Amino acid sequence: MNKPLVSIAIAALAPMTLQAQQFTDTTGAVQVALIKMPYTGARNVPEISGVPDYLESGDIGRRLGRLCATVKRVDEVKLTSDQQREYGEWHRMGMANGHLAEIVAKNVRRGQLSVGLLANCTSLLGVLGGLQHATSEPQRIGLVFIDAHGDFNTPETTLSGMLGGMPVAVSAGLALKNLRLESGLDPALATEHIVMVGLRDVDPLERELLDSAAVEELSVDDVRAVSDALHVQMRRLSDVVDVIYVHVDMDVLDPEEVPGHSLTVPDGPTSRELAAAITAMFEYEKVAAFGVASTPANERDPDGKSLPANERDPDGKSL
């Protein structure tokens, strides 16, 4: 059985002990700050997700400790009592993302690598906002978005109406300006600073938006081969941005590995293949944060497939 992404992708942080000196302590260990972001922004379903707690239950801290990393803190995003009474799920999501941005920015200033345990992909706005404003002047942000879907819809193009299908377009300034601003992301992300990885299910009008933008794409085959194209894109981003955020939606994996996910798409990479590709991405020193979203949890993951299935990494070393 392939080892699920939650463990392998975290294991991929190990190369950063050699590259990301801004996050290492005097012993050479990467200083990691875990952030639990439970807000979904979804309508007609619970706004609070159990996914972050489920991910934390996978003993990520111990695994990181065996990979020359130290978990310095675990933060959880929470709205104030006044904010909880505010009207509108999308509005409350924006405020929650604002808190997430504040946490990420503080982690950068502390020299700690943010690892987001995220309910869904809408949280990427908060991570981007935090990275952007962690310094006195806004930083140029690169986004590596690993997902079977583009999440590049707007309210005008969406077929489903789901906010979760829009966050990359929102981050690029194509829609829902108030959500982006509440999330702390201003100015919007330049589309030429976005690389999408593993897309296999894109709505027709969403495809038109992607084709008209300067978004770059890497295929599932690029992931499987850890291709030259992957390195070309990472070098390109490294040349034009200040920091890079790597974001993973678990539906990018082959459905066999995430059977509880409601939005899987056939012919995805295995978790081992994706982990190897992520490991290659993390060799680039401008990678400054990592997030994993939309993990099947609890009753949707009865066999525990989205959490570690064994105790060995792809090279056979014990974790």
mmCIF file of C-alpha atoms in Angstrom:
data_model
loop_
_atom_site.group_PDB
_atom_site.id
_atom_site.type_symbol
_atom_site.label_atom_id
_atom_site.label_comp_id
_atom_site.label_asym_id
_atom_site.label_seq_id
_atom_site.Cartn_x
_atom_site.Cartn_y
_atom_site.Cartn_z
ATOM 1 C CA MET A 1 0.000 0.000 0.000
ATOM 2 C CA ASN A 2 1.311 3.460 -0.858
ATOM 3 C CA LYS A 3 1.918 5.718 2.085
ATOM 4 C CA PRO A 4 -0.570 8.612 2.106
ATOM 5 C CA LEU A 5 0.480 12.124 1.316
ATOM 6 C CA VAL A 6 0.031 13.531 4.799
ATOM 7 C CA SER A 7 3.086 11.655 6.023
ATOM 8 C CA ILE A 8 5.179 11.564 2.851
ATOM 9 C CA ALA A 9 4.686 15.233 2.000
ATOM 10 C CA ILE A 10 5.704 16.227 5.506
ATOM 11 C CA ALA A 11 8.719 13.974 5.075
ATOM 12 C CA ALA A 12 9.536 16.019 2.002
ATOM 13 C CA LEU A 13 10.409 18.907 4.307
ATOM 14 C CA ALA A 14 13.647 17.128 5.192
ATOM 15 C CA PRO A 15 15.670 18.632 2.285
ATOM 16 C CA MET A 16 14.875 22.091 3.650
ATOM 17 C CA THR A 17 17.350 21.474 6.457
ATOM 18 C CA LEU A 18 19.986 22.047 3.789
ATOM 19 C CA GLN A 19 18.291 24.860 1.869
ATOM 20 C CA ALA A 20 16.026 27.030 4.022
ATOM 21 C CA GLN A 21 18.544 28.452 6.448
ATOM 22 C CA GLN A 22 16.048 31.104 7.555
ATOM 23 C CA PHE A 23 14.014 28.342 9.222
ATOM 24 C CA THR A 24 16.832 26.345 10.848
ATOM 25 C CA ASP A 25 18.154 26.649 14.377
ATOM 26 C CA THR A 26 21.744 26.298 15.551
ATOM 27 C CA THR A 27 21.476 22.496 15.431
ATOM 28 C CA GLY A 28 20.346 22.517 11.800
ATOM 29 C CA ALA A 29 16.776 21.457 12.615
ATOM 30 C CA VAL A 30 13.934 23.088 10.686
ATOM 31 C CA GLN A 31 11.697 25.058 13.047
ATOM 32 C CA VAL A 32 8.114 24.214 12.115
ATOM 33 C CA ALA A 33 4.905 25.883 13.246
ATOM 34 C CA LEU A 34 1.730 23.884 12.622
ATOM 35 C CA ILE A 35 -1.432 25.888 11.958
ATOM 36 C CA LYS A 36 -4.885 24.354 12.197
ATOM 37 C CA MET A 37 -7.401 26.183 10.010
ATOM 38 C CA PRO A 38 -10.887 24.642 10.467
ATOM 39 C CA TYR A 39 -13.053 27.258 8.695
ATOM 40 C CA THR A 40 -14.494 26.255 5.324
ATOM 41 C CA GLY A 41 -16.542 29.219 4.096
ATOM 42 C CA ALA A 42 -19.053 26.678 2.837
ATOM 43 C CA ARG A 43 -22.794 27.280 2.708
ATOM 44 C CA ASN A 44 -25.466 24.846 3.883
ATOM 45 C CA VAL A 45 -22.873 22.628 5.572
ATOM 46 C CA PRO A 46 -20.936 23.056 8.829
ATOM 47 C CA GLU A 47 -18.516 25.985 8.718
ATOM 48 C CA ILE A 48 -16.103 24.231 11.078
ATOM 49 C CA SER A 49 -14.278 21.175 9.786
ATOM 50 C CA GLY A 50 -12.664 18.377 11.765
ATOM 51 C CA VAL A 51 -9.958 17.913 9.124
ATOM 52 C CA PRO A 52 -7.185 19.885 10.897
ATOM 53 C CA ASP A 53 -7.653 17.945 14.144
ATOM 54 C CA TYR A 54 -7.684 14.693 12.165
ATOM 55 C CA LEU A 55 -4.423 15.597 10.463
ATOM 56 C CA GLU A 56 -2.836 16.523 13.780
ATOM 57 C CA SER A 57 -3.925 13.155 15.175
ATOM 58 C CA GLY A 58 -1.636 11.484 12.633
ATOM 59 C CA ASP A 59 1.307 12.226 14.944
ATOM 60 C CA ILE A 60 2.883 14.716 12.554
ATOM 61 C CA GLY A 61 5.002 16.214 15.323
ATOM 62 C CA ARG A 62 6.790 12.938 16.053
ATOM 63 C CA ARG A 63 7.391 12.297 12.358
ATOM 64 C CA LEU A 64 8.844 15.744 11.900
ATOM 65 C CA GLY A 65 11.084 15.168 14.896
ATOM 66 C CA ARG A 66 12.593 12.174 13.139
ATOM 67 C CA LEU A 67 13.269 14.276 10.054
ATOM 68 C CA CYS A 68 15.531 16.894 11.601
ATOM 69 C CA ALA A 69 12.641 19.228 12.321
ATOM 70 C CA THR A 70 11.209 20.649 15.525
ATOM 71 C CA VAL A 71 7.588 21.634 16.041
ATOM 72 C CA LYS A 72 7.876 24.929 17.894
ATOM 73 C CA ARG A 73 4.180 25.698 18.188
ATOM 74 C CA VAL A 74 0.681 24.630 17.152
ATOM 75 C CA ASP A 75 -1.759 27.477 16.487
ATOM 76 C CA GLU A 76 -5.455 27.231 15.675
ATOM 77 C CA VAL A 77 -7.401 29.893 13.804
ATOM 78 C CA LYS A 78 -10.401 31.169 15.759
ATOM 79 C CA LEU A 79 -12.837 34.013 15.225
ATOM 80 C CA THR A 80 -13.572 36.388 18.062
ATOM 81 C CA SER A 81 -17.004 36.206 19.670
ATOM 82 C CA ASP A 82 -18.034 39.377 17.840
ATOM 83 C CA GLN A 83 -16.820 38.005 14.498
ATOM 84 C CA GLN A 84 -18.752 34.782 15.004
ATOM 85 C CA ARG A 85 -21.933 36.833 15.002
ATOM 86 C CA GLU A 86 -21.108 38.527 11.692
ATOM 87 C CA TYR A 87 -23.387 37.827 8.735
ATOM 88 C CA GLY A 88 -22.316 35.595 5.837
ATOM 89 C CA GLU A 89 -20.201 32.465 5.541
ATOM 90 C CA TRP A 90 -17.864 33.985 2.958
ATOM 91 C CA HIS A 91 -17.405 37.084 5.108
ATOM 92 C CA ARG A 92 -16.570 34.981 8.160
ATOM 93 C CA MET A 93 -14.169 32.966 6.016
ATOM 94 C CA GLY A 94 -12.393 36.168 5.069
ATOM 95 C CA MET A 95 -12.036 37.165 8.705
ATOM 96 C CA ALA A 96 -10.730 33.706 9.603
ATOM 97 C CA ASN A 97 -8.215 33.962 6.771
ATOM 98 C CA GLY A 98 -7.174 37.311 8.192
ATOM 99 C CA HIS A 99 -6.282 35.584 11.461
ATOM 100 C CA LEU A 100 -4.458 32.881 9.504
ATOM 101 C CA ALA A 101 -2.457 35.555 7.693
ATOM 102 C CA GLU A 102 -1.434 37.125 10.996
ATOM 103 C CA ILE A 103 -0.202 33.762 12.296
ATOM 104 C CA VAL A 104 1.777 33.008 9.123
ATOM 105 C CA ALA A 105 3.380 36.457 9.141
ATOM 106 C CA LYS A 106 4.412 36.048 12.788
ATOM 107 C CA ASN A 107 5.888 32.638 12.041
ATOM 108 C CA VAL A 108 8.017 34.087 9.257
ATOM 109 C CA ARG A 109 9.305 36.782 11.597
ATOM 110 C CA ARG A 110 10.122 34.122 14.204
ATOM 111 C CA GLY A 111 12.050 32.111 11.645
ATOM 112 C CA GLN A 112 9.491 29.285 11.702
ATOM 113 C CA LEU A 113 8.200 27.408 8.671
ATOM 114 C CA SER A 114 4.388 27.416 8.535
ATOM 115 C CA VAL A 115 2.738 24.064 7.797
ATOM 116 C CA GLY A 116 -1.000 24.508 7.332
ATOM 117 C CA LEU A 117 -3.458 21.755 8.251
ATOM 118 C CA LEU A 118 -6.326 23.193 6.251
ATOM 119 C CA ALA A 119 -10.030 22.415 6.003
ATOM 120 C CA ASN A 120 -10.120 23.313 2.315
ATOM 121 C CA CYS A 121 -8.352 25.304 -0.363
ATOM 122 C CA THR A 122 -10.014 28.636 0.446
ATOM 123 C CA SER A 123 -7.463 28.930 3.249
ATOM 124 C CA LEU A 124 -4.681 29.463 0.719
ATOM 125 C CA LEU A 125 -5.729 33.147 0.610
ATOM 126 C CA GLY A 126 -4.753 33.572 4.251
ATOM 127 C CA VAL A 127 -1.413 31.823 3.837
ATOM 128 C CA LEU A 128 -0.599 33.981 0.818
ATOM 129 C CA GLY A 129 -1.645 37.123 2.692
ATOM 130 C CA GLY A 130 0.573 36.248 5.627
ATOM 131 C CA LEU A 131 3.611 35.581 3.459
ATOM 132 C CA GLN A 132 2.998 38.767 1.489
ATOM 133 C CA HIS A 133 2.976 41.024 4.537
ATOM 134 C CA ALA A 134 5.539 39.316 6.777
ATOM 135 C CA THR A 135 8.007 42.102 5.968
ATOM 136 C CA SER A 136 7.817 45.885 5.944
ATOM 137 C CA GLU A 137 7.146 45.939 2.195
ATOM 138 C CA PRO A 138 4.805 43.483 0.408
ATOM 139 C CA GLN A 139 6.642 40.436 -0.873
ATOM 140 C CA ARG A 140 6.141 38.920 -4.311
ATOM 141 C CA ILE A 141 4.506 35.533 -3.782
ATOM 142 C CA GLY A 142 4.695 32.433 -5.946
ATOM 143 C CA LEU A 143 1.987 29.770 -5.659
ATOM 144 C CA VAL A 144 2.494 26.107 -6.547
ATOM 145 C CA PHE A 145 -1.075 24.803 -6.529
ATOM 146 C CA ILE A 146 -1.299 20.996 -6.565
ATOM 147 C CA ASP A 147 -4.891 19.930 -7.205
ATOM 148 C CA ALA A 148 -6.971 17.888 -9.636
ATOM 149 C CA HIS A 149 -9.075 21.042 -10.107
ATOM 150 C CA GLY A 150 -8.047 24.546 -11.089
ATOM 151 C CA ASP A 151 -10.073 26.373 -8.425
ATOM 152 C CA PHE A 152 -9.941 29.211 -10.962
ATOM 153 C CA ASN A 153 -13.672 29.802 -11.262
ATOM 154 C CA THR A 154 -15.462 33.040 -10.517
ATOM 155 C CA PRO A 155 -19.122 33.468 -9.513
ATOM 156 C CA GLU A 156 -19.836 34.063 -13.212
ATOM 157 C CA THR A 157 -18.126 30.901 -14.498
ATOM 158 C CA THR A 158 -18.766 28.339 -11.768
ATOM 159 C CA LEU A 159 -21.003 25.352 -12.408
ATOM 160 C CA SER A 160 -21.262 24.318 -8.766
ATOM 161 C CA GLY A 161 -21.352 27.655 -6.957
ATOM 162 C CA MET A 162 -18.782 26.333 -4.483
ATOM 163 C CA LEU A 163 -16.410 28.869 -2.956
ATOM 164 C CA GLY A 164 -13.868 26.051 -2.829
ATOM 165 C CA GLY A 165 -13.692 26.163 -6.630
ATOM 166 C CA MET A 166 -12.663 29.843 -6.686
ATOM 167 C CA PRO A 167 -9.744 30.626 -4.337
ATOM 168 C CA VAL A 168 -6.954 30.768 -6.919
ATOM 169 C CA ALA A 169 -9.001 33.126 -9.110
ATOM 170 C CA VAL A 170 -9.785 35.201 -6.024
ATOM 171 C CA SER A 171 -6.106 35.351 -5.110
ATOM 172 C CA ALA A 172 -5.377 36.621 -8.631
ATOM 173 C CA GLY A 173 -7.893 39.448 -8.261
ATOM 174 C CA LEU A 174 -10.499 38.052 -10.668
ATOM 175 C CA ALA A 175 -13.403 37.964 -8.198
ATOM 176 C CA LEU A 176 -14.594 38.492 -4.611
ATOM 177 C CA LYS A 177 -12.346 41.426 -3.787
ATOM 178 C CA ASN A 178 -13.635 41.777 -0.225
ATOM 179 C CA LEU A 179 -12.758 38.147 0.564
ATOM 180 C CA ARG A 180 -9.236 38.687 -0.755
ATOM 181 C CA LEU A 181 -8.760 41.916 1.205
ATOM 182 C CA GLU A 182 -10.127 40.423 4.425
ATOM 183 C CA SER A 183 -7.669 37.558 3.923
ATOM 184 C CA GLY A 184 -4.799 40.060 3.953
ATOM 185 C CA LEU A 185 -3.822 39.573 0.316
ATOM 186 C CA ASP A 186 -3.271 42.976 -1.290
ATOM 187 C CA PRO A 187 -2.102 43.426 -3.989
ATOM 188 C CA ALA A 188 -3.521 40.420 -5.811
ATOM 189 C CA LEU A 189 -1.281 37.584 -6.917
ATOM 190 C CA ALA A 190 0.189 37.964 -10.411
ATOM 191 C CA THR A 191 -1.047 35.091 -12.592
ATOM 192 C CA GLU A 192 2.448 34.563 -13.992
ATOM 193 C CA HIS A 193 3.467 33.673 -10.438
ATOM 194 C CA ILE A 194 1.056 30.712 -10.319
ATOM 195 C CA VAL A 195 1.970 27.139 -11.298
ATOM 196 C CA MET A 196 -0.827 24.555 -11.295
ATOM 197 C CA VAL A 197 0.091 20.914 -10.904
ATOM 198 C CA GLY A 198 -1.957 17.801 -11.708
ATOM 199 C CA LEU A 199 -5.095 19.415 -13.171
ATOM 200 C CA ARG A 200 -7.523 16.908 -14.661
ATOM 201 C CA ASP A 201 -10.999 18.360 -14.124
ATOM 202 C CA VAL A 202 -11.568 21.955 -15.253
ATOM 203 C CA ASP A 203 -14.922 23.584 -16.083
ATOM 204 C CA PRO A 204 -15.276 24.960 -19.653
ATOM 205 C CA LEU A 205 -15.397 28.668 -18.765
ATOM 206 C CA GLU A 206 -12.766 28.102 -16.103
ATOM 207 C CA ARG A 207 -10.513 26.713 -18.849
ATOM 208 C CA GLU A 208 -11.077 29.886 -20.850
ATOM 209 C CA LEU A 209 -9.941 31.945 -17.877
ATOM 210 C CA LEU A 210 -6.842 29.807 -17.440
ATOM 211 C CA ASP A 211 -5.972 29.972 -21.119
ATOM 212 C CA SER A 212 -6.270 33.763 -21.108
ATOM 213 C CA ALA A 213 -4.100 34.126 -18.002
ATOM 214 C CA ALA A 214 -0.365 33.656 -17.624
ATOM 215 C CA VAL A 215 -0.786 30.601 -15.378
ATOM 216 C CA GLU A 216 1.727 27.800 -15.973
ATOM 217 C CA GLU A 217 0.758 24.121 -15.672
ATOM 218 C CA LEU A 218 2.557 20.885 -14.888
ATOM 219 C CA SER A 219 0.926 17.554 -15.732
ATOM 220 C CA VAL A 220 0.554 14.368 -13.736
ATOM 221 C CA ASP A 221 3.315 12.933 -15.933
ATOM 222 C CA ASP A 222 5.569 15.788 -14.814
ATOM 223 C CA VAL A 223 4.859 14.770 -11.235
ATOM 224 C CA ARG A 224 5.492 11.090 -11.869
ATOM 225 C CA ALA A 225 8.798 11.742 -13.605
ATOM 226 C CA VAL A 226 9.865 14.710 -11.455
ATOM 227 C CA SER A 227 10.461 16.165 -14.902
ATOM 228 C CA ASP A 228 12.800 18.840 -16.162
ATOM 229 C CA ALA A 229 9.687 20.987 -16.656
ATOM 230 C CA LEU A 230 9.064 20.900 -12.916
ATOM 231 C CA HIS A 231 12.539 22.224 -12.232
ATOM 232 C CA VAL A 232 12.174 24.825 -14.980
ATOM 233 C CA GLN A 233 9.064 26.183 -13.278
ATOM 234 C CA MET A 234 10.626 26.174 -9.819
ATOM 235 C CA ARG A 235 13.683 28.007 -11.116
ATOM 236 C CA ARG A 236 11.478 30.484 -12.972
ATOM 237 C CA LEU A 237 9.435 31.220 -9.871
ATOM 238 C CA SER A 238 12.569 31.517 -7.774
ATOM 239 C CA ASP A 239 13.874 34.167 -10.166
ATOM 240 C CA VAL A 240 10.756 36.375 -10.102
ATOM 241 C CA VAL A 241 9.280 36.071 -6.579
ATOM 242 C CA ASP A 242 10.482 36.528 -3.013
ATOM 243 C CA VAL A 243 8.789 33.483 -1.448
ATOM 244 C CA ILE A 244 6.887 30.411 -2.676
ATOM 245 C CA TYR A 245 3.899 28.662 -1.125
ATOM 246 C CA VAL A 246 3.312 24.974 -1.970
ATOM 247 C CA HIS A 247 -0.335 23.981 -1.521
ATOM 248 C CA VAL A 248 -1.790 20.475 -1.892
ATOM 249 C CA ASP A 249 -5.415 19.392 -2.166
ATOM 250 C CA MET A 250 -5.645 15.678 -1.418
ATOM 251 C CA ASP A 251 -7.960 15.140 -4.396
ATOM 252 C CA VAL A 252 -4.921 15.419 -6.650
ATOM 253 C CA LEU A 253 -4.046 11.846 -5.672
ATOM 254 C CA ASP A 254 -5.323 8.783 -7.457
ATOM 255 C CA PRO A 255 -8.801 7.926 -6.081
ATOM 256 C CA GLU A 256 -7.594 4.587 -4.737
ATOM 257 C CA GLU A 257 -5.539 6.443 -2.124
ATOM 258 C CA VAL A 258 -8.249 8.836 -0.943
ATOM 259 C CA PRO A 259 -11.476 6.801 -1.308
ATOM 260 C CA GLY A 260 -13.339 9.036 1.128
ATOM 261 C CA HIS A 261 -12.786 12.182 -0.917
ATOM 262 C CA SER A 262 -15.912 13.333 -2.731
ATOM 263 C CA LEU A 263 -14.088 15.122 -5.566
ATOM 264 C CA THR A 264 -11.486 12.630 -6.739
ATOM 265 C CA VAL A 265 -10.525 12.398 -10.415
ATOM 266 C CA PRO A 266 -9.064 9.293 -12.126
ATOM 267 C CA ASP A 267 -5.434 8.927 -13.166
ATOM 268 C CA GLY A 268 -3.789 10.910 -10.404
ATOM 269 C CA PRO A 269 -0.300 10.357 -9.039
ATOM 270 C CA THR A 270 0.352 8.046 -6.139
ATOM 271 C CA SER A 271 1.341 9.599 -2.850
ATOM 272 C CA ARG A 272 4.886 8.320 -3.316
ATOM 273 C CA GLU A 273 5.116 9.944 -6.735
ATOM 274 C CA LEU A 274 3.738 13.211 -5.461
ATOM 275 C CA ALA A 275 6.015 13.162 -2.431
ATOM 276 C CA ALA A 276 9.054 12.801 -4.688
ATOM 277 C CA ALA A 277 7.899 15.802 -6.722
ATOM 278 C CA ILE A 278 7.286 17.860 -3.577
ATOM 279 C CA THR A 279 10.705 16.887 -2.260
ATOM 280 C CA ALA A 280 12.217 18.305 -5.449
ATOM 281 C CA MET A 281 10.218 21.525 -5.021
ATOM 282 C CA PHE A 282 11.438 21.922 -1.449
ATOM 283 C CA GLU A 283 15.036 21.919 -2.644
ATOM 284 C CA TYR A 284 14.427 25.523 -3.746
ATOM 285 C CA GLU A 285 15.235 27.875 -0.893
ATOM 286 C CA LYS A 286 12.387 30.329 -1.536
ATOM 287 C CA VAL A 287 9.747 27.784 -0.494
ATOM 288 C CA ALA A 288 8.419 29.421 2.674
ATOM 289 C CA ALA A 289 5.213 27.569 3.591
ATOM 290 C CA PHE A 290 3.386 24.311 2.944
ATOM 291 C CA GLY A 291 -0.291 23.468 3.268
ATOM 292 C CA VAL A 292 -2.389 20.334 2.850
ATOM 293 C CA ALA A 293 -6.154 20.678 2.422
ATOM 294 C CA SER A 294 -9.350 18.693 1.947
ATOM 295 C CA THR A 295 -8.268 15.463 3.575
ATOM 296 C CA PRO A 296 -11.028 12.889 4.068
ATOM 297 C CA ALA A 297 -11.482 12.663 7.817
ATOM 298 C CA ASN A 298 -13.203 10.658 10.498
ATOM 299 C CA GLU A 299 -16.239 8.794 9.092
ATOM 300 C CA ARG A 300 -15.117 9.588 5.518
ATOM 301 C CA ASP A 301 -11.835 7.798 6.158
ATOM 302 C CA PRO A 302 -12.917 4.600 7.931
ATOM 303 C CA ASP A 303 -9.807 2.664 6.933
ATOM 304 C CA GLY A 304 -7.423 5.472 7.837
ATOM 305 C CA LYS A 305 -5.996 5.655 4.334
ATOM 306 C CA SER A 306 -5.459 9.402 4.443
ATOM 307 C CA LEU A 307 -3.282 9.043 7.539
ATOM 308 C CA PRO A 308 -0.034 7.068 7.710
ATOM 309 C CA ALA A 309 -0.533 3.452 6.722
ATOM 310 C CA ASN A 310 2.945 2.323 7.670
ATOM 311 C CA GLU A 311 6.089 3.646 9.282
ATOM 312 C CA ARG A 312 8.444 3.863 6.325
ATOM 313 C CA ASP A 313 9.251 6.517 3.788
ATOM 314 C CA PRO A 314 9.814 5.815 0.038
ATOM 315 C CA ASP A 315 13.477 4.910 0.711
ATOM 316 C CA GLY A 316 12.527 2.356 3.314
ATOM 317 C CA LYS A 317 13.790 4.388 6.283
ATOM 318 C CA SER A 318 11.774 4.299 9.451
ATOM 319 C CA LEU A 319 9.809 7.413 10.275
#
